[in-house]
Structure formats: C-alpha cells, structure tokens
C-alpha cells in the first residue's frame, strides 16, 4: 500500500513518454503500472489488464518469471558490472556468445552485443561501413530498407523504416538511405508478378544509386511494423539473387521475430532469408534486461577484422554492451526455452489462437486477419477505427496495439489456451463497444 501511495504523489508531467501526446500529457495522468503476473499487468488502482502485446513484443516469458529474477540477482551479487572492452569480458558473456553461435542459422557466426535493437542495428551498419573502408570501398555506404518497416529510434535506424510521418518529424532520412516497397500485392497481382515487380524495383534502386555505393539491404523477415506483413515464399530468395549479383549484404532484423514469436525460433529461415548479419533483442532477455546481439557470418567478420588492422583495434565499444546481468538473464532465457519447452507450448496453443482469429472475422468491424505464430493483426473496416478499438480494449482490460488500419497483438509466448479464449472475449467486447458507440452516433 505504501508503495502505491508513494507513486500517487509523483509529479507526472515532468516525464517525457514516447509514442504519447505530449500536449495532452500536461493535463492527463499517464497510466501507471505497478505489477505483473504471467500475461497480466496491474495498474496503480489495482486494475488488471490482459497484456496482449508483451510490452513491445518482448516480454515473451511473461511478467513475473522468478528464474529470470534469480539469474539477475545471482549475477548482481557476483559481479554486477564489467565493461566488455580492452580485451576484457566475463564468463556469462562468453557463454552467451557461445550458446547463440550454436543456435545460429548462420554457420560459424561471430557474436556482438549492444543494449537495444536500435543500437545493434546502428552498430552493425557502422561495422559494414568499417569493413568497406578497410576493403578500399569507402563509398559503399548506402542502405536499402523498406518503407513502413521499423529498425529503431536512433537517427540512423529511424530513417531506415518508418513512415513519411516519422521522417518528417525528425528531418530524416539523412543521406545514404534508399527505400523500396513492402511485399504487398497490388490489386489483381499474383505472387510471381508481385515478386518480379519488387525485384525490378530493387534493381532499379541499386542502379540509380550506383551499385558501387550500395552496402546493405535490411529487412525484418516478417514486418510487424508494416502491419504484420508476411512475405510469400519466393520473395526473399528472389531479392537475394539481385543482392548477390551486386555484392550487397543481407541484414536480417530479427529483433521482434527471433525467440519464437512467429512459431519458429528464428523467422528468417522459414521465409528464405539467408543473412550475412542477423540482429536480435527483445526475446533474448524476455525484456527483463536491456540487451541485443548480432550474429555475423564468418566472411563478414573476417572483412571487419581485416579493416581493424590499420588502427590496431576496433574503435567501438559501449559502457553497457554485453552487460553481465543482462547476459545472465539471456542465458537463463535460453535454458527456459529448453526446460519448459516454450516452442512446444507455442505449437500447442497455436490452434486455439488461429481458431479465435478465424472466429473474430465474423465481427462487422473486422475485414480480415493476418497472423504468423503468436503475432497477429486484425484488419478493421472502416480502416480508421484502430485507435477507437484500442481505447475500447483498455475499457475491457485488454492491452493491444493500434496499427494503420488494424489492431495488432503479440501476447507473451507463455499465454495459455484459456487466456487466449479470454483475450478474444475481451477483444469482441471492445469491438462491440465501438460498433455500438458508432451506431448510437
Ligand atoms: C524489427 C525491429 N528492429 C529494431 C527495433 C528497435 O529495438 P529497440 O526498441 O530495442 O531499440 C524494433 C523495436 O520495436 C523492431 O521492431
């Protein structure tokens, strides 16, 4: 009770909260969450919400996993911090790198760490630039990404994905950015025609920029940001042919999709992505600690290593990169995926998830659903209702995310069958609220 009372006394308009209306926040108290239990979170008034977003698609193991808490506590007691730099590191970080390399879809991968998805993407772009400078190709800097995707919040990564709204807000992109389309079929287009159109667009983009200036193509295997855009099987292999032709690196951003989100441990292999570099975060520690990692193919790493010869070292490190406490938590996440058979659990609950998604399509405000594993989008009709449904869901004690013309859900992977049923009961009630609100004018 004391803890709750103390929270009530905070002056809340001092804090900048992202993805929020700053003007409204001057007068409105933000939601203040105080506790978590499995797939539920509780606010300061004791109201419990079914958290169908796992935070930002990250709290895969739910909100009160004691094994993760203990792993963090143990490491904090032993050695709470040590920088990973100047030829120094700690056992948990070495072990985590080893274990990630073992489960990597890239054979013989080398591993680097950072603190967030944005930072690891940013870092890996720097590393490609470094390798290219080392190879005598300093002009090979441009990055191709897909409009509507998301690769982070730094000035560099924000310009990669996002929407015109993002770019306008921050004066992005800077130079070196090229954008192509998402794999979304135009009316009347079949898979083959769409993939050929997108391969031609990619080729034209490279040719126009000057092939010798293009370094990287970056994509999420499945783009959550681009309204759960699931590519058809021939899309990535076809783009990969074009990239190989021009010697452009393939970067796979598995920051959301890695660690089981799409029903497979990694999403890339299932959709034909063969990356030179692959990034992960979120599920890596189930978001209990900020940590991100990349897996680098040996050929890429060797080029980077070669580039460092001139200065005699890699001129890059970060205070909290490869943080021991975060690494200890990530190691425990890997253990839990095995000991509790998390991937098996996801497979067992998926039929209920799919059944419920199919059933919600009969709602008058729903025009369709898209899903892969425990990631789903419910398309709304008319399309401008996402924020209304989001608000209505809050009234029904359900947290979802508004998209462009859809609401999106990525619950913790530990969600049970009965919690999935409950989630859709609340979603239907939220949709009904909006429907009746509109009908009543
Ligand atoms: C695909 C993808 N990449 C990168 C990021 C950035 O990660 P972070 O928010 O940890 O910086 C996100 C965040 O949602 C993401 O979805």
Tab-separated table of C-alpha atoms and ligand atoms in Angstrom:
chain	number	residue	atom	x	y	z
A	1	UNK	CA	0.000	0.000	0.000
A	2	UNK	CA	2.803	2.382	0.867
A	3	UNK	CA	4.424	1.803	-2.487
A	4	UNK	CA	1.184	2.654	-4.308
A	5	UNK	CA	0.656	5.772	-2.193
A	6	UNK	CA	4.178	6.965	-2.959
A	7	UNK	CA	3.574	6.527	-6.693
A	8	UNK	CA	0.364	8.567	-6.428
A	9	UNK	CA	2.325	11.554	-5.178
A	10	UNK	CA	4.702	11.781	-8.111
A	11	UNK	CA	4.541	14.865	-10.264
A	12	UNK	CA	3.758	13.127	-13.532
A	13	UNK	CA	4.075	15.923	-16.105
A	14	UNK	CA	7.865	16.054	-15.720
A	15	UNK	CA	8.417	12.857	-17.655
A	16	UNK	CA	8.552	12.631	-21.444
A	17	UNK	CA	6.737	9.475	-22.537
A	18	UNK	CA	7.305	8.228	-26.092
A	19	UNK	CA	4.525	7.491	-28.602
A	20	UNK	CA	2.297	9.778	-26.499
A	21	UNK	CA	0.534	13.094	-26.961
A	22	UNK	CA	2.886	15.412	-25.050
A	23	UNK	CA	0.375	18.259	-25.037
A	24	UNK	CA	-2.346	16.068	-23.529
A	25	UNK	CA	0.116	14.635	-21.019
A	26	UNK	CA	0.466	18.075	-19.403
A	27	UNK	CA	-3.043	17.606	-18.013
A	28	UNK	CA	-3.660	13.885	-18.157
A	29	UNK	CA	-2.151	11.432	-15.751
A	30	UNK	CA	-0.440	8.599	-17.653
A	31	UNK	CA	-1.288	5.021	-16.871
A	32	UNK	CA	0.996	3.906	-14.043
A	33	UNK	CA	1.673	0.165	-13.920
A	34	UNK	CA	2.875	-1.353	-10.692
A	35	UNK	CA	2.948	-5.136	-11.020
A	36	UNK	CA	2.891	-8.088	-13.396
A	37	UNK	CA	1.793	-11.723	-13.206
A	38	UNK	CA	2.098	-14.075	-16.183
A	39	UNK	CA	0.300	-12.367	-19.083
A	40	UNK	CA	-1.328	-9.764	-16.826
A	41	UNK	CA	-0.187	-6.345	-15.596
A	42	UNK	CA	-1.757	-4.265	-12.828
A	43	UNK	CA	-2.087	-0.505	-12.634
A	44	UNK	CA	-1.783	1.731	-9.581
A	45	UNK	CA	-5.510	1.368	-8.899
A	46	UNK	CA	-5.287	-2.413	-8.753
A	47	UNK	CA	-6.930	-2.892	-12.145
A	48	UNK	CA	-5.536	-5.911	-14.014
A	49	UNK	CA	-5.101	-5.958	-17.795
A	50	UNK	CA	-4.520	-8.892	-20.109
A	51	UNK	CA	-1.352	-7.668	-21.779
A	52	UNK	CA	-1.714	-8.927	-25.345
A	53	UNK	CA	1.333	-7.028	-26.616
A	54	UNK	CA	4.047	-8.481	-24.318
A	55	UNK	CA	5.161	-4.870	-23.880
A	56	UNK	CA	6.761	-4.061	-27.220
A	57	UNK	CA	6.528	-7.693	-28.422
A	58	UNK	CA	9.236	-8.599	-25.959
A	59	UNK	CA	8.137	-9.984	-22.575
A	60	UNK	CA	7.952	-13.465	-24.056
A	61	UNK	CA	8.076	-15.256	-20.703
A	62	UNK	CA	5.504	-13.019	-19.039
A	63	UNK	CA	5.780	-10.628	-16.150
A	64	UNK	CA	6.984	-12.465	-13.069
A	65	UNK	CA	9.393	-15.186	-14.015
A	66	UNK	CA	11.274	-15.920	-10.816
A	67	UNK	CA	14.031	-17.894	-12.550
A	68	UNK	CA	14.934	-14.779	-14.533
A	69	UNK	CA	14.812	-12.640	-11.394
A	70	UNK	CA	17.105	-15.105	-9.618
A	71	UNK	CA	19.541	-15.252	-12.548
A	72	UNK	CA	19.840	-11.457	-12.471
A	73	UNK	CA	20.199	-11.367	-8.687
A	74	UNK	CA	22.874	-14.066	-8.672
A	75	UNK	CA	24.968	-12.194	-11.246
A	76	UNK	CA	24.445	-8.866	-9.453
A	77	UNK	CA	25.815	-10.405	-6.261
A	78	UNK	CA	28.787	-11.978	-8.041
A	79	UNK	CA	29.905	-9.217	-10.400
A	80	UNK	CA	27.272	-6.583	-11.233
A	81	UNK	CA	29.237	-4.875	-13.930
A	82	UNK	CA	32.338	-5.088	-16.023
A	83	UNK	CA	32.830	-3.428	-19.395
A	84	UNK	CA	33.331	-5.652	-22.404
A	85	UNK	CA	36.330	-3.835	-23.838
A	86	UNK	CA	40.141	-3.710	-23.749
A	87	UNK	CA	40.400	-7.498	-24.139
A	88	UNK	CA	38.230	-7.992	-21.049
A	89	UNK	CA	34.969	-9.817	-20.549
A	90	UNK	CA	33.131	-12.069	-18.057
A	91	UNK	CA	32.109	-15.773	-18.092
A	92	UNK	CA	28.353	-15.234	-18.674
A	93	UNK	CA	29.058	-13.115	-21.753
A	94	UNK	CA	31.455	-15.686	-23.189
A	95	UNK	CA	28.929	-18.414	-22.537
A	96	UNK	CA	26.075	-16.447	-24.097
A	97	UNK	CA	28.087	-15.773	-27.253
A	98	UNK	CA	28.916	-19.463	-27.483
A	99	UNK	CA	25.315	-20.557	-26.986
A	100	UNK	CA	23.951	-18.043	-29.530
A	101	UNK	CA	26.524	-19.166	-32.090
A	102	UNK	CA	25.394	-22.762	-31.508
A	103	UNK	CA	21.752	-21.995	-32.296
A	104	UNK	CA	22.550	-19.507	-35.046
A	105	UNK	CA	21.102	-20.066	-38.520
A	106	UNK	CA	24.403	-18.598	-39.775
A	107	UNK	CA	27.073	-21.318	-39.587
A	108	UNK	CA	30.213	-20.340	-37.686
A	109	UNK	CA	28.709	-16.988	-36.618
A	110	UNK	CA	30.591	-14.404	-34.571
A	111	UNK	CA	28.586	-12.524	-31.950
A	112	UNK	CA	28.459	-8.872	-30.880
A	113	UNK	CA	26.314	-7.311	-28.146
A	114	UNK	CA	24.542	-3.993	-27.611
A	115	UNK	CA	21.792	-2.728	-25.314
A	116	UNK	CA	18.836	-2.347	-27.672
A	117	UNK	CA	17.519	-3.331	-31.059
A	118	UNK	CA	18.183	0.171	-32.364
A	119	UNK	CA	21.734	0.135	-31.123
A	120	UNK	CA	22.616	-3.263	-32.545
A	121	UNK	CA	21.219	-2.278	-35.959
A	122	UNK	CA	23.087	1.015	-35.848
A	123	UNK	CA	26.284	-0.743	-34.794
A	124	UNK	CA	26.102	-3.372	-37.495
A	125	UNK	CA	25.703	-0.676	-40.146
A	126	UNK	CA	28.808	1.034	-38.785
A	127	UNK	CA	30.645	-2.289	-38.937
A	128	UNK	CA	29.716	-2.771	-42.607
A	129	UNK	CA	30.983	0.744	-43.343
A	130	UNK	CA	34.170	-0.065	-41.453
A	131	UNK	CA	34.663	-3.288	-43.432
A	132	UNK	CA	34.099	-1.409	-46.686
A	133	UNK	CA	36.585	1.306	-45.756
A	134	UNK	CA	39.062	-1.463	-44.949
A	135	UNK	CA	38.413	-3.037	-48.328
A	136	UNK	CA	39.145	0.251	-50.085
A	137	UNK	CA	35.463	0.892	-50.856
A	138	UNK	CA	34.634	3.898	-48.637
A	139	UNK	CA	31.842	4.992	-50.976
A	140	UNK	CA	29.912	1.768	-50.437
A	141	UNK	CA	27.668	3.180	-47.693
A	142	UNK	CA	24.069	3.266	-48.856
A	143	UNK	CA	21.454	1.188	-47.123
A	144	UNK	CA	18.295	-0.097	-48.743
A	145	UNK	CA	15.348	-0.650	-46.428
A	146	UNK	CA	11.613	-0.980	-46.793
A	147	UNK	CA	9.278	1.871	-46.101
A	148	UNK	CA	6.832	1.008	-43.329
A	149	UNK	CA	9.248	-1.316	-41.551
A	150	UNK	CA	10.935	-0.443	-38.272
A	151	UNK	CA	14.568	-0.799	-37.305
A	152	UNK	CA	14.947	1.556	-34.364
A	153	UNK	CA	14.850	5.024	-32.879
A	154	UNK	CA	18.362	6.360	-33.481
A	155	UNK	CA	18.839	8.959	-36.212
A	156	UNK	CA	20.324	6.299	-38.466
A	157	UNK	CA	17.915	3.447	-37.804
A	158	UNK	CA	14.779	5.604	-37.700
A	159	UNK	CA	15.461	6.677	-41.251
A	160	UNK	CA	15.587	3.055	-42.411
A	161	UNK	CA	11.988	2.167	-41.801
A	162	UNK	CA	9.172	4.249	-40.522
A	163	UNK	CA	6.616	6.259	-42.332
A	164	UNK	CA	6.724	9.659	-44.014
A	165	UNK	CA	5.382	10.964	-40.658
A	166	UNK	CA	8.485	9.685	-38.822
A	167	UNK	CA	10.821	11.085	-41.454
A	168	UNK	CA	9.179	14.496	-41.477
A	169	UNK	CA	9.216	14.744	-37.676
A	170	UNK	CA	12.968	14.294	-37.394
A	171	UNK	CA	14.189	15.656	-40.727
A	172	UNK	CA	15.092	12.153	-41.915
A	173	UNK	CA	16.410	10.416	-43.857
A	174	UNK	CA	19.872	11.845	-43.964
A	175	UNK	CA	21.989	10.796	-46.916
A	176	UNK	CA	22.784	7.151	-47.674
A	177	UNK	CA	19.217	5.873	-47.363
A	178	UNK	CA	17.234	4.218	-50.130
A	179	UNK	CA	13.746	2.830	-49.739
A	180	UNK	CA	11.815	0.098	-51.502
A	181	UNK	CA	8.302	-1.301	-51.039
A	182	UNK	CA	6.959	-3.997	-48.742
A	183	UNK	CA	5.758	-7.268	-50.257
A	184	UNK	CA	2.135	-6.233	-50.561
A	185	UNK	CA	0.319	-7.324	-53.709
A	186	UNK	CA	-1.401	-4.720	-55.826
A	187	UNK	CA	-4.989	-5.455	-56.898
A	188	UNK	CA	-5.065	-8.384	-59.295
A	189	UNK	CA	-1.382	-9.228	-58.809
A	190	UNK	CA	-0.361	-12.834	-58.066
A	191	UNK	CA	2.770	-13.836	-56.111
A	192	UNK	CA	5.002	-14.229	-59.164
A	193	UNK	CA	4.012	-10.835	-60.596
A	194	UNK	CA	4.465	-9.086	-57.245
A	195	UNK	CA	7.876	-10.624	-56.625
A	196	UNK	CA	9.066	-9.696	-60.127
A	197	UNK	CA	7.825	-6.131	-59.611
A	198	UNK	CA	9.704	-5.868	-56.303
A	199	UNK	CA	12.889	-7.435	-57.728
A	200	UNK	CA	12.730	-4.903	-60.585
A	201	UNK	CA	12.189	-2.070	-58.087
A	202	UNK	CA	15.201	-3.221	-56.065
A	203	UNK	CA	17.369	-3.483	-59.167
A	204	UNK	CA	16.308	-0.038	-60.381
A	205	UNK	CA	17.001	1.457	-56.942
A	206	UNK	CA	20.514	-0.019	-56.928
A	207	UNK	CA	21.242	1.033	-60.494
A	208	UNK	CA	20.006	4.552	-59.902
A	209	UNK	CA	22.060	4.955	-56.715
A	210	UNK	CA	25.167	3.482	-58.347
A	211	UNK	CA	25.800	-0.178	-57.422
A	212	UNK	CA	29.277	0.608	-56.098
A	213	UNK	CA	27.708	2.890	-53.438
A	214	UNK	CA	25.217	0.376	-52.007
A	215	UNK	CA	26.316	-1.586	-48.930
A	216	UNK	CA	23.331	-3.193	-47.225
A	217	UNK	CA	19.769	-4.364	-47.665
A	218	UNK	CA	17.988	-4.608	-44.296
A	219	UNK	CA	14.605	-6.195	-43.646
A	220	UNK	CA	12.568	-7.890	-40.963
A	221	UNK	CA	11.709	-11.451	-42.107
A	222	UNK	CA	8.132	-10.604	-41.117
A	223	UNK	CA	7.475	-6.920	-40.571
A	224	UNK	CA	5.358	-6.306	-37.518
A	225	UNK	CA	5.564	-2.542	-38.063
A	226	UNK	CA	4.301	-2.792	-41.639
A	227	UNK	CA	1.037	-4.166	-40.286
A	228	UNK	CA	2.184	-7.788	-39.949
A	229	UNK	CA	3.499	-8.063	-43.489
A	230	UNK	CA	4.176	-11.753	-44.129
A	231	UNK	CA	6.230	-12.312	-47.301
A	232	UNK	CA	5.333	-15.068	-49.766
A	233	UNK	CA	7.937	-17.872	-50.094
A	234	UNK	CA	9.578	-16.625	-53.308
A	235	UNK	CA	10.062	-13.004	-52.153
A	236	UNK	CA	13.311	-13.122	-50.168
A	237	UNK	CA	15.058	-15.717	-52.398
A	238	UNK	CA	14.303	-13.550	-55.459
A	239	UNK	CA	15.589	-10.370	-53.784
A	240	UNK	CA	18.592	-12.291	-52.558
A	241	UNK	CA	19.511	-13.140	-56.185
A	242	UNK	CA	19.564	-9.426	-57.016
A	243	UNK	CA	21.599	-8.572	-53.903
A	244	UNK	CA	24.135	-11.321	-54.642
A	245	UNK	CA	24.524	-10.051	-58.177
A	246	UNK	CA	25.624	-6.645	-56.826
A	247	UNK	CA	27.554	-7.907	-53.782
A	248	UNK	CA	25.160	-6.201	-51.348
A	249	UNK	CA	24.933	-7.521	-47.776
A	250	UNK	CA	21.685	-9.023	-46.495
A	251	UNK	CA	20.844	-7.884	-42.941
A	252	UNK	CA	18.022	-9.738	-41.223
A	253	UNK	CA	16.407	-7.802	-38.384
A	254	UNK	CA	15.027	-10.483	-36.043
A	255	UNK	CA	14.645	-8.050	-33.144
A	256	UNK	CA	10.940	-8.918	-32.862
A	257	UNK	CA	10.730	-12.218	-34.712
A	258	UNK	CA	13.640	-14.004	-33.025
A	259	UNK	CA	12.986	-16.224	-29.999
A	260	UNK	CA	9.815	-17.891	-31.120
A	261	UNK	CA	7.446	-15.061	-31.977
A	262	UNK	CA	6.451	-16.497	-35.361
A	263	UNK	CA	6.162	-20.082	-34.156
A	264	UNK	CA	9.731	-20.960	-35.226
A	265	UNK	CA	12.714	-19.993	-33.081
A	266	UNK	CA	14.036	-17.763	-35.905
A	267	UNK	CA	11.692	-16.424	-38.586
A	268	UNK	CA	14.257	-15.874	-41.354
A	269	UNK	CA	14.929	-19.468	-42.432
A	270	UNK	CA	11.199	-20.141	-42.887
A	271	UNK	CA	10.806	-17.274	-45.355
A	272	UNK	CA	14.044	-17.897	-47.243
A	273	UNK	CA	16.276	-15.246	-45.672
A	274	UNK	CA	19.994	-16.118	-45.900
A	275	UNK	CA	21.624	-13.318	-43.911
A	276	UNK	CA	25.188	-12.081	-43.757
A	277	UNK	CA	24.270	-10.431	-40.464
A	278	UNK	CA	21.307	-11.017	-38.198
A	279	UNK	CA	20.178	-8.895	-35.263
A	280	UNK	CA	18.110	-9.869	-32.211
A	281	UNK	CA	16.924	-8.286	-28.951
A	282	UNK	CA	13.559	-8.274	-27.105
A	283	UNK	CA	13.008	-12.047	-26.601
A	284	UNK	CA	16.722	-12.512	-25.936
A	285	UNK	CA	16.194	-11.498	-22.307
A	286	UNK	CA	12.393	-11.572	-22.456
A	287	UNK	CA	12.995	-7.810	-21.956
A	288	UNK	CA	13.893	-8.315	-18.291
A	289	UNK	CA	17.209	-6.602	-19.076
A	290	UNK	CA	18.194	-4.370	-22.000
A	291	UNK	CA	20.348	-6.468	-24.322
A	292	UNK	CA	20.692	-7.087	-28.051
A	293	UNK	CA	23.006	-9.219	-30.143
A	294	UNK	CA	24.087	-9.767	-33.704
A	295	UNK	CA	25.287	-12.857	-35.483
A	296	UNK	CA	27.867	-12.184	-38.185
A	297	UNK	CA	28.777	-14.631	-40.948
A	298	UNK	CA	32.480	-15.547	-40.904
A	299	UNK	CA	33.133	-13.823	-44.265
A	300	UNK	CA	31.647	-10.596	-42.914
A	301	UNK	CA	33.584	-10.845	-39.649
A	302	UNK	CA	36.843	-11.506	-41.470
A	303	UNK	CA	36.364	-8.348	-43.557
A	304	UNK	CA	35.696	-6.366	-40.378
A	305	UNK	CA	38.727	-7.887	-38.687
A	306	UNK	CA	40.845	-7.027	-41.702
A	307	UNK	CA	39.640	-3.407	-41.560
A	308	UNK	CA	40.756	-3.070	-37.927
A	309	UNK	CA	44.372	-3.926	-38.795
A	310	UNK	CA	45.138	-0.379	-39.821
A	311	UNK	CA	44.354	1.154	-36.420
A	312	UNK	CA	45.250	-1.968	-34.465
A	313	UNK	CA	41.850	-2.277	-32.796
A	314	UNK	CA	38.121	-1.993	-33.284
A	315	UNK	CA	37.339	1.605	-32.397
A	316	UNK	CA	33.939	0.737	-30.938
A	317	UNK	CA	32.581	-0.293	-27.526
A	318	UNK	CA	29.701	0.717	-25.266
A	319	UNK	CA	29.523	1.033	-21.490
A	320	UNK	CA	26.655	-1.404	-21.051
A	321	UNK	CA	27.213	-3.573	-24.139
A	322	UNK	CA	27.422	-7.216	-23.086
A	323	UNK	CA	26.275	-6.275	-19.592
A	324	UNK	CA	26.872	-9.242	-17.259
A	325	UNK	CA	23.435	-9.070	-15.593
A	326	UNK	CA	21.667	-8.900	-18.960
A	327	UNK	CA	23.794	-11.770	-20.243
A	328	UNK	CA	22.953	-13.881	-17.187
A	329	UNK	CA	19.248	-13.282	-17.819
A	330	UNK	CA	19.606	-14.120	-21.523
A	331	UNK	CA	21.372	-17.379	-20.654
A	332	UNK	CA	18.513	-18.256	-18.342
A	333	UNK	CA	16.009	-17.462	-21.119
A	334	UNK	CA	17.807	-19.981	-23.344
A	335	UNK	CA	17.663	-22.565	-20.529
A	336	UNK	CA	13.947	-21.926	-20.000
A	337	UNK	CA	13.152	-22.307	-23.699
A	338	UNK	CA	14.559	-25.835	-23.331
A	339	UNK	CA	13.466	-26.828	-19.830
A	340	UNK	CA	9.884	-25.574	-20.274
A	341	UNK	CA	9.677	-26.428	-23.973
A	342	UNK	CA	8.450	-22.928	-24.883
A	343	UNK	CA	8.426	-23.674	-28.613
A	344	UNK	CA	6.363	-26.818	-27.948
A	345	UNK	CA	3.976	-24.742	-25.838
A	346	UNK	CA	3.571	-22.212	-28.673
A	347	UNK	CA	2.747	-25.044	-31.081
A	348	UNK	CA	0.206	-26.431	-28.619
A	349	UNK	CA	-1.677	-23.131	-28.176
A	350	UNK	CA	-1.494	-22.061	-31.829
A	351	UNK	CA	-4.621	-23.992	-32.954
A	352	UNK	CA	-6.718	-22.101	-30.368
A	353	UNK	CA	-5.112	-18.781	-31.408
A	354	UNK	CA	-5.887	-19.469	-35.075
A	355	UNK	CA	-9.420	-20.668	-34.276
A	356	UNK	CA	-10.148	-17.493	-32.318
A	357	UNK	CA	-8.690	-15.274	-35.051
A	358	UNK	CA	-10.850	-17.005	-37.654
A	359	UNK	CA	-13.917	-16.586	-35.422
A	360	UNK	CA	-13.392	-12.831	-34.899
A	361	UNK	CA	-13.600	-12.333	-38.664
A	362	UNK	CA	-17.391	-12.575	-38.398
A	363	UNK	CA	-17.490	-9.286	-36.472
A	364	UNK	CA	-18.994	-6.446	-38.541
A	365	UNK	CA	-15.972	-4.193	-37.889
A	366	UNK	CA	-13.422	-6.837	-38.935
A	367	UNK	CA	-12.492	-7.246	-42.582
A	368	UNK	CA	-9.799	-9.898	-42.098
A	369	UNK	CA	-6.896	-11.165	-40.015
A	370	UNK	CA	-3.216	-11.838	-40.653
A	371	UNK	CA	-1.089	-13.973	-38.399
A	372	UNK	CA	2.077	-15.962	-38.100
A	373	UNK	CA	2.812	-17.735	-34.840
A	374	UNK	CA	1.732	-15.581	-31.916
A	375	UNK	CA	1.809	-12.363	-33.945
A	376	UNK	CA	-1.478	-11.194	-35.399
A	377	UNK	CA	-3.181	-8.230	-36.979
A	378	UNK	CA	-6.943	-7.779	-37.151
A	379	UNK	CA	-7.874	-5.541	-40.067
A	380	UNK	CA	-10.713	-3.147	-39.370
A	381	UNK	CA	-13.430	-1.852	-41.565
A	382	UNK	CA	-13.724	1.092	-41.868
A	383	UNK	CA	-9.955	1.489	-41.551
A	384	UNK	CA	-9.765	4.490	-39.214
A	385	UNK	CA	-11.043	2.641	-36.150
A	386	UNK	CA	-7.758	1.316	-34.759
A	387	UNK	CA	-7.408	3.952	-32.035
A	388	UNK	CA	-11.080	3.604	-31.049
A	389	UNK	CA	-10.737	-0.168	-30.718
A	390	UNK	CA	-7.512	0.294	-28.776
A	391	UNK	CA	-9.308	2.620	-26.308
A	392	UNK	CA	-12.312	0.318	-26.080
A	393	UNK	CA	-9.991	-2.619	-25.387
A	394	UNK	CA	-8.486	-0.685	-22.469
A	395	UNK	CA	-12.016	-0.372	-21.043
A	396	UNK	CA	-12.251	-4.152	-21.367
A	397	UNK	CA	-8.937	-4.604	-19.507
A	398	UNK	CA	-7.107	-5.680	-22.641
A	399	UNK	CA	-3.896	-4.141	-23.991
A	400	UNK	CA	-3.467	-4.293	-27.765
A	401	UNK	CA	-1.664	-2.038	-30.230
A	402	UNK	CA	-3.237	0.206	-32.866
A	403	UNK	CA	-1.758	-0.076	-36.377
A	404	UNK	CA	-2.639	1.784	-39.572
A	405	UNK	CA	-5.951	0.101	-40.323
A	406	UNK	CA	-5.629	-2.768	-37.905
A	407	UNK	CA	-5.093	-3.654	-34.287
A	408	UNK	CA	-2.139	-5.875	-33.502
A	409	UNK	CA	-1.404	-8.471	-30.858
A	410	UNK	CA	1.740	-10.305	-29.761
A	411	UNK	CA	0.990	-11.826	-26.345
A	412	UNK	CA	3.686	-13.353	-24.145
A	413	UNK	CA	4.580	-16.758	-25.594
A	414	UNK	CA	3.589	-18.396	-22.302
A	415	UNK	CA	-0.077	-17.487	-22.821
A	416	UNK	CA	-2.338	-20.449	-22.057
A	417	UNK	CA	-5.225	-21.744	-24.131
A	418	UNK	CA	-7.817	-20.378	-21.687
A	419	UNK	CA	-6.076	-16.972	-21.635
A	420	UNK	CA	-6.282	-16.886	-25.447
A	421	UNK	CA	-10.024	-17.536	-25.192
A	422	UNK	CA	-10.307	-14.744	-22.597
A	423	UNK	CA	-8.279	-12.374	-24.795
A	424	UNK	CA	-10.722	-12.805	-27.672
A	425	UNK	CA	-13.759	-12.464	-25.391
A	426	UNK	CA	-12.388	-9.069	-24.355
A	427	UNK	CA	-11.482	-8.121	-27.934
A	428	UNK	CA	-15.000	-8.925	-29.141
A	429	UNK	CA	-16.466	-6.820	-26.350
A	430	UNK	CA	-14.149	-3.957	-27.339
A	431	UNK	CA	-15.225	-4.238	-30.980
A	432	UNK	CA	-18.873	-4.295	-29.872
A	433	UNK	CA	-18.305	-1.155	-27.821
A	434	UNK	CA	-17.006	0.671	-30.889
A	435	UNK	CA	-19.753	-0.743	-33.088
A	436	UNK	CA	-22.489	0.354	-30.705
A	437	UNK	CA	-20.813	3.677	-29.994
A	438	UNK	CA	-20.858	4.390	-33.697
A	439	UNK	CA	-24.385	3.074	-34.134
A	440	UNK	CA	-25.644	5.219	-31.318
A	441	UNK	CA	-23.964	8.132	-33.031
B	1	LIG	C1	12.215	-5.061	-36.065
B	1	LIG	C2	12.734	-4.107	-35.051
B	1	LIG	N1	14.015	-3.718	-35.099
B	1	LIG	C3	14.544	-2.874	-34.195
B	1	LIG	C4	13.774	-2.353	-33.186
B	1	LIG	C5	14.372	-1.400	-32.197
B	1	LIG	O1	14.528	-2.029	-30.984
B	1	LIG	P1	14.626	-1.155	-29.634
B	1	LIG	O2	13.294	-0.572	-29.398
B	1	LIG	O3	15.044	-2.178	-28.625
B	1	LIG	O4	15.687	-0.152	-29.845
B	1	LIG	C6	12.436	-2.731	-33.085
B	1	LIG	C7	11.599	-2.210	-31.993
B	1	LIG	O5	10.427	-2.418	-31.919
B	1	LIG	C8	11.903	-3.616	-34.049
B	1	LIG	O6	10.624	-3.950	-34.027
